[in-house]
Amino acid sequence: MAFHINGRRLASEIEQHLAAVIQRHQNRAGRPPGLAVLRIGDDPASGVYVNNKEKACERIGISRHGAHISKDITLEEMLHVIHSMNEDPLIDAILLQLPLPSSLDPGILLEAISPEKDADGLHTLNLGRLLKGEPGPRSCTPSGIMALLANNKIPLEGQHAVVIGRSILVGKPMALMLQSANATVTMAHSHTIDLSSITRQADILVVAAGSPQLIGARHIKPNAVVIDVGIHRVPIDEITENGSKSYLCGDINSNELEEIASALTPVPGGVGPMTVAMLLTNTVMNWGNRCTLDNPLEDLVSF
């Protein structure tokens, strides 16, 4: 039976640490950290994610400066909103909740966010810092995965890691972080031929494909560690015990992998909570840098 890597537990520990950091340094800083989450339009999933992030901010003492913006906003108007937040001294981190309406170019808007207020490590400057191994905000989901691997003492050096997915949000920064930890990394994607022949080589398999239950028993070798980034609500014909007509799943078929993998992340409760924890971490780190605090996160879990 595979060991389930508990993201909720570690995320809670990180939140407790960050709350203590804020309490310890807030008087010197003169204010709490500030996070602005920009939600554009009425995508239901985005609403849930933003709500989770706002609740996490409230738990640890981060001031919220979010905005729910009409899907009809123009690019010029949205750039003005971001510029105003760049200039706001009470805001330390700005998160643009994706996906955006088709009328808005996420690349232009992400580049408009000040690198010093980048909450998700997606500005070109911060991606370059990641590539060079320099400090800076890191993409939240890959950072959360690295923290989970470190906390559970899963070795990376010399291991073969396969990353399915090549997005700038997860796949590409994930590969860079694994390489920095001395893993040998292979990237796969929607155009990869004979995917299972690649994934069966993986000691560590990170699945960020965006396809429900894509990975099954035939895709992994015995004792592999499998990290499931996906989350999907899949409709079903019959109503479940709790009255739902759908169920949550990830990019892996966890039932098939239970007896083969050595460890896996559950959905929900695996990678998701860690993504939020790393958003909070980036916010507090930006706050510390902007308020010239002395290494406020030096004793945070290493990743």
Coordinates of N, CA and C in Angstrom, one line a residue, residues 74-266:
T74 N -11.0 46.0 -19.9 CA -10.1 46.0 -21.0 C -8.7 45.8 -20.5
L75 N -7.8 45.5 -21.4 CA -6.4 45.3 -21.1 C -5.8 46.5 -20.5
E76 N -6.1 47.7 -21.1 CA -5.6 48.9 -20.6 C -6.1 49.2 -19.1
E77 N -7.3 48.9 -18.9 CA -7.9 49.1 -17.5 C -7.2 48.2 -16.6
M78 N -7.0 47.0 -17.0 CA -6.4 46.0 -16.1 C -4.9 46.4 -15.8
L79 N -4.2 46.9 -16.8 CA -2.9 47.3 -16.5 C -2.8 48.5 -15.5
H80 N -3.8 49.4 -15.6 CA -3.9 50.5 -14.6 C -4.2 49.9 -13.2
V81 N -5.0 48.9 -13.1 CA -5.2 48.3 -11.7 C -3.9 47.7 -11.2
I82 N -3.2 47.0 -12.0 CA -1.9 46.4 -11.6 C -0.9 47.5 -11.2
H83 N -0.8 48.6 -12.0 CA 0.1 49.7 -11.7 C -0.2 50.3 -10.4
S84 N -1.5 50.5 -10.1 CA -1.9 51.1 -8.8 C -1.5 50.2 -7.7
M85 N -1.6 48.9 -7.8 CA -1.1 48.0 -6.8 C 0.4 47.9 -6.7
N86 N 1.1 48.0 -7.8 CA 2.5 48.1 -7.7 C 3.0 49.3 -6.9
E87 N 2.2 50.4 -6.9 CA 2.6 51.6 -6.2 C 2.0 51.7 -4.8
D88 N 1.2 50.7 -4.4 CA 0.6 50.7 -3.1 C 1.6 50.2 -2.1
P89 N 2.0 51.0 -1.1 CA 3.0 50.6 -0.1 C 2.5 49.5 0.8
L90 N 1.3 49.2 0.9 CA 0.7 48.2 1.8 C 0.6 46.9 1.2
I91 N 0.9 46.8 -0.1 CA 0.8 45.5 -0.8 C 2.2 45.0 -1.1
D92 N 2.5 43.8 -0.7 CA 3.8 43.1 -0.9 C 3.8 42.1 -2.0
A93 N 2.6 41.6 -2.3 CA 2.6 40.5 -3.3 C 1.3 40.6 -4.1
I94 N 1.3 40.4 -5.4 CA 0.2 40.5 -6.3 C 0.0 39.2 -7.0
L95 N -1.1 38.6 -6.9 CA -1.4 37.3 -7.6 C -2.5 37.5 -8.6
L96 N -2.2 37.2 -9.8 CA -3.2 37.2 -10.9 C -3.8 35.8 -11.0
Q97 N -5.1 35.6 -10.6 CA -5.7 34.3 -10.6 C -6.0 33.9 -12.0
L98 N -5.4 32.8 -12.4 CA -5.6 32.2 -13.7 C -6.7 31.1 -13.6
P99 N -7.4 30.8 -14.7 CA -7.3 31.4 -16.1 C -8.0 32.8 -16.2
L100 N -7.6 33.5 -17.2 CA -8.2 34.8 -17.5 C -9.3 34.7 -18.6
P101 N -10.1 35.7 -18.7 CA -11.0 35.7 -19.9 C -10.2 35.8 -21.2
S102 N -10.7 35.2 -22.3 CA -9.9 35.1 -23.5 C -9.5 36.5 -24.1
S103 N -10.2 37.6 -23.6 CA -9.9 38.9 -24.1 C -8.6 39.5 -23.5
L104 N -8.1 38.9 -22.5 CA -6.9 39.4 -21.8 C -5.7 38.5 -22.0
D105 N -4.5 39.1 -22.2 CA -3.3 38.3 -22.5 C -2.6 38.1 -21.1
P106 N -2.5 36.9 -20.6 CA -1.9 36.7 -19.3 C -0.4 37.1 -19.3
G107 N 0.3 36.9 -20.4 CA 1.7 37.2 -20.5 C 1.9 38.7 -20.2
I108 N 1.1 39.6 -20.9 CA 1.3 41.0 -20.7 C 1.0 41.4 -19.2
L109 N -0.1 40.9 -18.7 CA -0.4 41.2 -17.3 C 0.6 40.7 -16.3
L110 N 1.1 39.5 -16.4 CA 2.0 39.0 -15.5 C 3.3 39.8 -15.5
E111 N 3.7 40.3 -16.7 CA 4.9 41.1 -16.8 C 4.7 42.5 -16.3
A112 N 3.5 42.9 -16.1 CA 3.2 44.2 -15.6 C 3.3 44.3 -14.1
I113 N 3.3 43.1 -13.4 CA 3.4 43.0 -12.0 C 4.9 43.3 -11.6
S114 N 5.1 44.1 -10.7 CA 6.5 44.4 -10.2 C 7.2 43.1 -9.8
P115 N 8.4 42.8 -10.2 CA 9.1 41.6 -9.8 C 9.2 41.4 -8.3
E116 N 9.3 42.6 -7.6 CA 9.4 42.6 -6.2 C 8.1 42.2 -5.5
K117 N 7.0 42.3 -6.3 CA 5.7 42.0 -5.7 C 5.1 40.7 -6.4
D118 N 5.9 40.0 -7.1 CA 5.5 38.8 -7.8 C 5.1 37.7 -6.7
A119 N 3.9 37.3 -6.7 CA 3.5 36.3 -5.7 C 3.7 34.9 -6.1
D120 N 3.8 34.7 -7.5 CA 3.9 33.3 -8.0 C 5.1 33.0 -8.8
G121 N 6.1 33.9 -8.7 CA 7.4 33.6 -9.4 C 7.2 33.5 -10.9
L122 N 6.3 34.2 -11.5 CA 6.0 34.0 -13.0 C 6.5 35.2 -13.8
H123 N 7.0 36.2 -13.2 CA 7.6 37.3 -13.9 C 8.9 36.8 -14.6
T124 N 9.2 37.4 -15.7 CA 10.4 36.9 -16.5 C 11.7 37.0 -15.6
L125 N 11.8 38.1 -14.9 CA 13.0 38.3 -14.0 C 13.1 37.2 -13.0
N126 N 12.0 36.8 -12.4 CA 12.1 35.8 -11.3 C 12.3 34.4 -11.9
L127 N 11.7 34.2 -13.1 CA 12.0 32.9 -13.8 C 13.5 32.8 -14.1
G128 N 14.1 34.0 -14.5 CA 15.5 34.0 -14.8 C 16.3 33.7 -13.5
R129 N 15.9 34.3 -12.4 CA 16.5 34.0 -11.2 C 16.5 32.5 -10.8
L130 N 15.4 31.9 -11.1 CA 15.3 30.5 -10.8 C 16.2 29.7 -11.7
L131 N 16.3 30.1 -13.0 CA 17.2 29.4 -13.9 C 18.7 29.5 -13.5
K132 N 19.0 30.7 -12.9 CA 20.4 30.9 -12.5 C 20.7 30.5 -11.0
G133 N 19.6 30.0 -10.3 CA 19.8 29.6 -9.0 C 19.9 30.7 -8.0
E134 N 19.4 31.9 -8.4 CA 19.4 33.1 -7.5 C 18.1 33.2 -6.6
P135 N 18.2 33.8 -5.5 CA 17.0 33.9 -4.6 C 15.9 34.8 -5.3
G136 N 14.7 34.5 -4.9 CA 13.5 35.2 -5.4 C 12.3 34.4 -5.3
P137 N 11.1 35.0 -5.6 CA 9.9 34.3 -5.5 C 9.9 33.1 -6.4
R138 N 9.4 32.0 -6.0 CA 9.3 30.8 -6.8 C 7.9 30.4 -7.1
S139 N 7.7 29.8 -8.2 CA 6.3 29.3 -8.5 C 5.8 28.4 -7.4
C140 N 4.6 28.7 -7.0 CA 4.1 28.1 -5.8 C 3.9 26.6 -5.8
T141 N 3.3 26.0 -6.9 CA 3.1 24.6 -6.9 C 4.4 23.8 -6.9
P142 N 5.3 24.1 -7.8 CA 6.6 23.4 -7.7 C 7.3 23.5 -6.4
S143 N 7.3 24.7 -5.8 CA 7.9 24.9 -4.5 C 7.3 24.1 -3.5
G144 N 6.0 24.0 -3.5 CA 5.3 23.2 -2.6 C 5.6 21.7 -2.7
I145 N 5.8 21.2 -3.9 CA 6.2 19.8 -4.2 C 7.6 19.6 -3.6
M146 N 8.5 20.5 -3.9 CA 9.8 20.3 -3.4 C 9.9 20.3 -1.8
A147 N 9.0 21.1 -1.2 CA 8.9 21.1 0.3 C 8.4 19.7 0.7
L148 N 7.4 19.2 0.0 CA 6.8 17.9 0.4 C 7.9 16.8 0.3
L149 N 8.6 16.8 -0.8 CA 9.6 15.8 -1.0 C 10.7 15.9 0.1
A150 N 11.1 17.1 0.4 CA 12.2 17.3 1.4 C 11.7 16.9 2.8
N151 N 10.4 17.3 3.1 CA 9.9 17.0 4.4 C 9.7 15.5 4.7
N152 N 9.4 14.8 3.6 CA 9.2 13.3 3.7 C 10.5 12.5 3.4
K153 N 11.6 13.3 3.3 CA 12.9 12.7 3.1 C 13.0 11.7 1.9
I154 N 12.4 12.2 0.8 CA 12.5 11.5 -0.4 C 13.7 11.9 -1.2
P155 N 14.7 11.1 -1.4 CA 15.9 11.5 -2.0 C 15.7 11.9 -3.5
L156 N 16.4 12.9 -3.9 CA 16.4 13.4 -5.3 C 17.7 13.2 -6.0
E157 N 18.8 13.4 -5.3 CA 20.1 13.3 -6.0 C 20.3 12.0 -6.7
G158 N 20.6 12.1 -8.0 CA 20.8 10.9 -8.8 C 19.6 10.1 -9.2
Q159 N 18.4 10.6 -8.8 CA 17.2 9.9 -9.2 C 16.7 10.4 -10.5
H160 N 15.9 9.5 -11.2 CA 15.3 9.9 -12.5 C 13.9 10.5 -12.2
A161 N 13.7 11.7 -12.5 CA 12.4 12.4 -12.3 C 11.8 12.7 -13.6
V162 N 10.6 12.3 -13.8 CA 9.9 12.6 -15.0 C 8.7 13.6 -14.7
V163 N 8.7 14.7 -15.4 CA 7.6 15.7 -15.3 C 6.7 15.7 -16.5
I164 N 5.4 15.4 -16.3 CA 4.5 15.4 -17.4 C 3.8 16.8 -17.3
G165 N 4.0 17.6 -18.4 CA 3.5 18.9 -18.5 C 4.6 19.9 -18.6
R166 N 4.4 20.9 -19.4 CA 5.5 21.9 -19.7 C 5.1 23.3 -19.5
S167 N 4.0 23.6 -18.7 CA 3.5 24.9 -18.5 C 4.5 25.8 -17.8
I168 N 4.4 27.1 -17.9 CA 5.3 28.0 -17.2 C 4.9 28.0 -15.7
L169 N 3.7 27.6 -15.4 CA 3.1 27.6 -14.1 C 3.7 26.5 -13.2
V170 N 3.8 25.3 -13.8 CA 4.2 24.1 -13.1 C 5.4 23.4 -13.8
G171 N 5.1 22.9 -15.0 CA 6.1 21.9 -15.6 C 7.5 22.4 -15.7
K172 N 7.7 23.6 -16.3 CA 9.0 24.1 -16.5 C 9.8 24.5 -15.2
P173 N 9.2 25.2 -14.3 CA 9.9 25.5 -13.1 C 10.1 24.2 -12.3
M174 N 9.2 23.3 -12.3 CA 9.3 22.0 -11.6 C 10.6 21.3 -12.1
A175 N 10.8 21.2 -13.4 CA 12.0 20.6 -13.9 C 13.3 21.3 -13.5
L176 N 13.2 22.6 -13.5 CA 14.4 23.4 -13.0 C 14.7 23.1 -11.6
M177 N 13.7 23.1 -10.7 CA 13.9 22.8 -9.3 C 14.5 21.4 -9.1
L178 N 14.0 20.4 -9.8 CA 14.4 19.1 -9.6 C 15.9 18.9 -10.1
Q179 N 16.2 19.6 -11.2 CA 17.6 19.6 -11.7 C 18.5 20.3 -10.7
S180 N 18.1 21.3 -10.0 CA 18.9 22.0 -9.0 C 19.2 21.1 -7.8
A181 N 18.2 20.1 -7.6 CA 18.4 19.2 -6.5 C 19.2 17.9 -7.0
N182 N 19.8 18.0 -8.2 CA 20.6 17.0 -8.7 C 19.9 15.7 -9.2
A183 N 18.6 15.9 -9.5 CA 17.9 14.8 -10.2 C 18.2 14.8 -11.7
T184 N 18.0 13.7 -12.3 CA 18.1 13.6 -13.8 C 16.7 13.8 -14.3
V185 N 16.4 14.8 -15.1 CA 15.0 15.1 -15.4 C 14.6 14.9 -16.8
T186 N 13.5 14.3 -17.0 CA 12.9 14.1 -18.4 C 11.6 14.8 -18.3
M187 N 11.3 15.6 -19.4 CA 10.0 16.3 -19.5 C 9.2 15.6 -20.6
A188 N 7.9 15.3 -20.3 CA 7.0 14.8 -21.2 C 5.8 15.7 -21.4
H189 N 5.0 15.5 -22.5 CA 3.9 16.5 -22.7 C 2.9 15.8 -23.7
S190 N 2.0 16.6 -24.2 CA 0.9 16.1 -25.0 C 1.4 15.5 -26.3
H191 N 2.6 15.9 -26.8 CA 3.1 15.3 -28.0 C 4.1 14.2 -27.8
T192 N 4.3 13.8 -26.6 CA 5.3 12.7 -26.3 C 4.8 11.4 -26.9
I193 N 5.6 10.7 -27.6 CA 5.2 9.4 -28.2 C 5.5 8.3 -27.2
D194 N 4.6 7.4 -27.0 CA 4.7 6.3 -26.1 C 5.1 6.7 -24.7
L195 N 4.1 7.5 -24.1 CA 4.3 8.1 -22.8 C 4.7 7.1 -21.8
S196 N 4.1 5.9 -21.8 CA 4.3 4.9 -20.7 C 5.8 4.4 -20.7
S197 N 6.4 4.4 -21.9 CA 7.8 4.0 -21.9 C 8.7 5.0 -21.2
I198 N 8.3 6.2 -21.2 CA 9.1 7.3 -20.5 C 8.8 7.2 -19.0
T199 N 7.5 7.2 -18.7 CA 7.1 7.3 -17.2 C 7.5 6.1 -16.4
R200 N 7.7 4.9 -17.1 CA 8.1 3.7 -16.4 C 9.5 3.7 -16.0
Q201 N 10.3 4.7 -16.4 CA 11.7 4.9 -16.0 C 11.8 5.8 -14.8
A202 N 10.7 6.4 -14.4 CA 10.8 7.4 -13.3 C 10.8 6.8 -11.9
D203 N 11.8 7.3 -11.2 CA 11.8 7.1 -9.7 C 10.8 8.0 -9.1
I204 N 10.7 9.2 -9.6 CA 9.8 10.3 -9.1 C 9.0 10.8 -10.4
L205 N 7.7 10.7 -10.3 CA 6.9 11.1 -11.4 C 6.0 12.2 -11.0
V206 N 6.1 13.4 -11.6 CA 5.3 14.5 -11.3 C 4.3 14.7 -12.5
V207 N 3.0 14.6 -12.2 CA 2.0 14.6 -13.2 C 1.2 15.9 -13.2
A208 N 1.4 16.8 -14.2 CA 0.7 18.1 -14.3 C 0.1 18.2 -15.7
A209 N -0.7 17.2 -16.1 CA -1.1 17.0 -17.4 C -2.5 17.7 -17.7
G210 N -3.2 17.9 -16.6 CA -4.6 18.5 -16.8 C -5.6 17.5 -17.4
S211 N -5.3 16.2 -17.2 CA -6.2 15.2 -17.8 C -6.6 14.2 -16.7
P212 N -7.9 14.1 -16.4 CA -8.3 13.2 -15.3 C -7.9 11.8 -15.4
Q213 N -7.2 11.3 -14.4 CA -6.8 9.9 -14.2 C -6.1 9.4 -15.5
L214 N -5.2 10.2 -16.0 CA -4.4 9.9 -17.2 C -3.4 8.7 -16.9
I215 N -2.8 8.8 -15.7 CA -1.8 7.9 -15.3 C -2.3 6.7 -14.5
G216 N -2.1 5.5 -15.0 CA -2.5 4.3 -14.4 C -1.4 3.3 -14.1
A217 N -1.7 2.1 -13.8 CA -0.7 1.1 -13.4 C 0.3 0.9 -14.5
R218 N -0.1 0.9 -15.7 CA 0.9 0.6 -16.8 C 1.9 1.7 -17.0
H219 N 1.7 2.8 -16.3 CA 2.6 4.0 -16.5 C 3.8 4.1 -15.5
I220 N 3.8 3.3 -14.4 CA 4.8 3.5 -13.4 C 5.5 2.2 -13.1
K221 N 6.7 2.3 -12.6 CA 7.4 1.1 -12.2 C 7.2 0.9 -10.7
P222 N 7.5 -0.3 -10.2 CA 7.3 -0.5 -8.7 C 8.1 0.4 -7.9
N223 N 7.5 0.9 -6.8 CA 8.1 1.8 -5.8 C 8.4 3.2 -6.2
A224 N 7.8 3.6 -7.3 CA 8.0 5.0 -7.8 C 7.2 5.9 -6.8
V225 N 7.7 7.1 -6.7 CA 7.0 8.2 -6.0 C 6.2 9.0 -7.0
V226 N 4.9 9.2 -6.8 CA 4.0 9.8 -7.8 C 3.4 11.1 -7.1
I227 N 3.6 12.2 -7.8 CA 3.1 13.5 -7.3 C 2.0 13.9 -8.3
D228 N 0.8 14.1 -7.8 CA -0.4 14.4 -8.6 C -0.7 15.9 -8.5
V229 N -0.5 16.6 -9.5 CA -0.8 18.1 -9.5 C -2.3 18.4 -9.9
G230 N -2.9 17.5 -10.6 CA -4.2 17.7 -11.2 C -5.3 17.7 -10.2
I231 N -6.4 18.4 -10.4 CA -7.6 18.3 -9.7 C -8.8 18.6 -10.6
H232 N -9.7 17.6 -10.6 CA -10.8 17.7 -11.5 C -12.1 17.3 -10.8
R233 N -13.2 17.9 -11.2 CA -14.5 17.4 -10.7 C -15.2 16.7 -11.9
V234 N -15.4 15.4 -11.7 CA -15.8 14.6 -12.8 C -17.3 14.2 -12.5
P235 N -18.2 14.4 -13.4 CA -19.6 14.1 -13.2 C -19.8 12.6 -13.3
I236 N -20.8 12.1 -12.5 CA -21.1 10.7 -12.5 C -22.6 10.5 -12.6
D237 N -23.0 9.3 -13.0 CA -24.5 9.1 -13.3 C -25.2 8.9 -12.0
E238 N -24.6 8.3 -10.9 CA -25.3 8.1 -9.7 C -24.9 9.1 -8.6
I239 N -25.8 9.4 -7.8 CA -25.6 10.3 -6.7 C -24.8 9.6 -5.6
T240 N -23.7 10.2 -5.1 CA -22.9 9.6 -4.0 C -23.6 9.7 -2.7
E241 N -22.9 9.1 -1.7 CA -23.5 9.1 -0.3 C -23.7 10.5 0.2
N242 N -22.9 11.4 -0.2 CA -23.1 12.8 0.4 C -24.0 13.7 -0.5
G243 N -24.6 13.0 -1.5 CA -25.6 13.8 -2.3 C -25.0 14.4 -3.5
S244 N -23.7 14.2 -3.8 CA -23.1 14.8 -5.0 C -23.3 14.0 -6.2
K245 N -23.3 14.7 -7.4 CA -23.4 14.0 -8.7 C -22.0 14.1 -9.4
S246 N -21.0 14.3 -8.6 CA -19.6 14.3 -9.2 C -18.6 13.9 -8.1
Y247 N -17.4 13.7 -8.5 CA -16.3 13.4 -7.6 C -15.0 14.1 -8.0
L248 N -14.2 14.2 -7.0 CA -12.9 14.9 -7.2 C -11.8 13.8 -7.6
C249 N -11.0 14.1 -8.5 CA -9.9 13.2 -8.8 C -8.7 14.0 -9.4
G250 N -7.6 13.4 -9.5 CA -6.4 14.0 -10.0 C -6.1 13.6 -11.4
D251 N -4.8 13.7 -11.8 CA -4.3 13.2 -13.1 C -3.9 11.8 -13.0
I252 N -3.9 11.2 -11.8 CA -3.6 9.8 -11.7 C -4.8 9.0 -11.2
N253 N -4.8 7.7 -11.6 CA -5.8 6.8 -11.1 C -5.2 6.2 -9.8
S254 N -5.5 6.8 -8.7 CA -4.9 6.4 -7.4 C -5.2 5.0 -7.0
N255 N -6.4 4.5 -7.4 CA -6.7 3.1 -7.0 C -5.8 2.1 -7.7
E256 N -5.4 2.4 -8.9 CA -4.5 1.5 -9.7 C -3.1 1.6 -9.1
L257 N -2.7 2.7 -8.6 CA -1.3 2.9 -8.2 C -1.0 2.5 -6.8
E258 N -2.1 2.3 -6.0 CA -1.9 2.1 -4.5 C -1.0 0.9 -4.2
E259 N -1.0 -0.1 -5.0 CA -0.3 -1.3 -4.7 C 1.1 -1.3 -5.5
I260 N 1.4 -0.3 -6.3 CA 2.6 -0.3 -7.1 C 3.5 0.8 -6.6
A261 N 3.0 2.0 -6.4 CA 3.9 3.1 -6.0 C 4.3 3.0 -4.5
S262 N 5.4 3.6 -4.2 CA 5.9 3.6 -2.8 C 5.2 4.7 -2.0
A263 N 4.9 5.8 -2.7 CA 4.3 7.0 -2.1 C 3.6 7.8 -3.2
L264 N 2.5 8.4 -2.8 CA 1.8 9.3 -3.7 C 1.1 10.4 -3.0
T265 N 0.7 11.5 -3.7 CA 0.0 12.6 -3.1 C -1.5 12.4 -3.4
P266 N -2.4 12.5 -2.4 CA -3.8 12.3 -2.6 C -4.4 13.5 -3.2

